[in-house]
């Protein structure tokens, strides 16, 4: 009887390990597929134009259906008068997609391809666990790491917390701005980066609509 109990216990551990490995592998594959799809979307300039056009079309539809008493605040002007440098890898497709997305919301962006992104992340105080594929630094010195939604960038810049240096979306969540892939979405958090190296949740994104 002890022999069978031992076999069943080992079988359960083996099965649990296989399930955990499958979940982790599936999540990683989905993230890589989303970024790879962006990388094969054509020339550097074409993905930006397509992204801007799609965003603008959606804005026109939203504005035409909005109530007449709604405040005038087009999403295309969320980052108007904001200038920033985006440090990225030359071969990163999702970085290019995010730059196009941000420019579609009014950001004046200068993309700079660098060979060692970690040097810039260290220079601007991005903690290791908060890092993503690109680092955006505004002319005012605020840092936005990864696929941060324009909505939250604008909110932060309008009223920056005294202890904060910027925001970060760690890793590359599928469905975040610039990481769109076959309509899939992974909930994620926008993290606040503080001057003392600590972090805290700035916003929890549970659905695509919360990014708008």
mmCIF file of C-alpha atoms in Angstrom, residues 92-168:
data_model
loop_
_atom_site.group_PDB
_atom_site.id
_atom_site.type_symbol
_atom_site.label_atom_id
_atom_site.label_comp_id
_atom_site.label_asym_id
_atom_site.label_seq_id
_atom_site.Cartn_x
_atom_site.Cartn_y
_atom_site.Cartn_z
ATOM 1 C CA UNK A 92 12.618 45.554 -31.954
ATOM 2 C CA UNK A 93 9.321 45.575 -33.830
ATOM 3 C CA UNK A 94 7.084 46.257 -30.828
ATOM 4 C CA UNK A 95 9.263 49.253 -29.887
ATOM 5 C CA UNK A 96 8.551 50.767 -33.311
ATOM 6 C CA UNK A 97 4.845 50.038 -32.861
ATOM 7 C CA UNK A 98 4.785 51.805 -29.491
ATOM 8 C CA UNK A 99 6.585 54.857 -30.920
ATOM 9 C CA UNK A 100 3.968 55.048 -33.677
ATOM 10 C CA UNK A 101 1.181 54.690 -31.099
ATOM 11 C CA UNK A 102 2.643 57.464 -28.905
ATOM 12 C CA UNK A 103 3.145 59.772 -31.888
ATOM 13 C CA UNK A 104 -0.475 59.129 -32.827
ATOM 14 C CA UNK A 105 -1.393 60.577 -29.431
ATOM 15 C CA UNK A 106 0.660 63.735 -29.945
ATOM 16 C CA UNK A 107 4.101 62.761 -28.623
ATOM 17 C CA UNK A 108 7.065 64.323 -30.403
ATOM 18 C CA UNK A 109 9.393 61.316 -30.294
ATOM 19 C CA UNK A 110 13.011 60.894 -31.331
ATOM 20 C CA UNK A 111 13.886 57.213 -31.615
ATOM 21 C CA UNK A 112 17.499 56.368 -30.837
ATOM 22 C CA UNK A 113 18.804 52.860 -31.539
ATOM 23 C CA UNK A 114 21.409 51.763 -29.004
ATOM 24 C CA UNK A 115 23.503 48.619 -28.640
ATOM 25 C CA UNK A 116 23.331 48.364 -24.840
ATOM 26 C CA UNK A 117 19.956 49.393 -23.426
ATOM 27 C CA UNK A 118 20.939 48.451 -19.877
ATOM 28 C CA UNK A 119 23.308 51.433 -19.731
ATOM 29 C CA UNK A 120 20.412 53.839 -20.292
ATOM 30 C CA UNK A 121 18.099 52.016 -17.916
ATOM 31 C CA UNK A 122 20.741 52.276 -15.202
ATOM 32 C CA UNK A 123 21.408 55.936 -16.046
ATOM 33 C CA UNK A 124 17.743 56.853 -15.637
ATOM 34 C CA UNK A 125 17.090 54.730 -12.540
ATOM 35 C CA UNK A 126 14.901 51.935 -13.903
ATOM 36 C CA UNK A 127 15.020 48.996 -11.431
ATOM 37 C CA UNK A 128 15.940 45.603 -12.887
ATOM 38 C CA UNK A 129 12.516 44.068 -12.207
ATOM 39 C CA UNK A 130 10.713 46.992 -13.885
ATOM 40 C CA UNK A 131 12.561 46.843 -17.213
ATOM 41 C CA UNK A 132 11.070 46.320 -20.644
ATOM 42 C CA UNK A 133 12.206 46.608 -24.270
ATOM 43 C CA UNK A 134 12.522 50.401 -24.587
ATOM 44 C CA UNK A 135 13.067 53.431 -22.359
ATOM 45 C CA UNK A 136 11.429 56.810 -23.026
ATOM 46 C CA UNK A 137 12.817 59.954 -21.419
ATOM 47 C CA UNK A 138 10.994 63.289 -21.742
ATOM 48 C CA UNK A 139 12.774 66.626 -22.061
ATOM 49 C CA UNK A 140 11.689 67.259 -18.445
ATOM 50 C CA UNK A 141 13.609 64.148 -17.362
ATOM 51 C CA UNK A 142 10.665 61.838 -16.609
ATOM 52 C CA UNK A 143 11.088 58.169 -17.501
ATOM 53 C CA UNK A 144 8.493 55.894 -19.101
ATOM 54 C CA UNK A 145 9.686 52.318 -19.360
ATOM 55 C CA UNK A 146 8.047 49.926 -21.804
ATOM 56 C CA UNK A 147 4.539 49.898 -23.228
ATOM 57 C CA UNK A 148 2.972 52.579 -21.021
ATOM 58 C CA UNK A 149 -0.461 53.767 -22.257
ATOM 59 C CA UNK A 150 -0.611 57.398 -23.459
ATOM 60 C CA UNK A 151 -3.521 57.973 -21.087
ATOM 61 C CA UNK A 152 -1.374 57.270 -18.021
ATOM 62 C CA UNK A 153 1.621 59.144 -19.364
ATOM 63 C CA UNK A 154 -0.568 62.223 -19.771
ATOM 64 C CA UNK A 155 -2.089 61.834 -16.289
ATOM 65 C CA UNK A 156 1.350 61.479 -14.729
ATOM 66 C CA UNK A 157 2.847 64.467 -16.562
ATOM 67 C CA UNK A 158 -0.138 66.655 -15.668
ATOM 68 C CA UNK A 159 0.447 66.043 -11.966
ATOM 69 C CA UNK A 160 3.710 64.176 -11.267
ATOM 70 C CA UNK A 161 3.975 62.799 -7.707
ATOM 71 C CA UNK A 162 6.776 64.554 -5.821
ATOM 72 C CA UNK A 163 8.599 61.297 -5.069
ATOM 73 C CA UNK A 164 8.326 59.830 -8.584
ATOM 74 C CA UNK A 165 10.618 59.780 -11.605
ATOM 75 C CA UNK A 166 8.181 58.094 -13.989
ATOM 76 C CA UNK A 167 6.141 55.011 -14.867
ATOM 77 C CA UNK A 168 6.902 51.502 -16.092
#
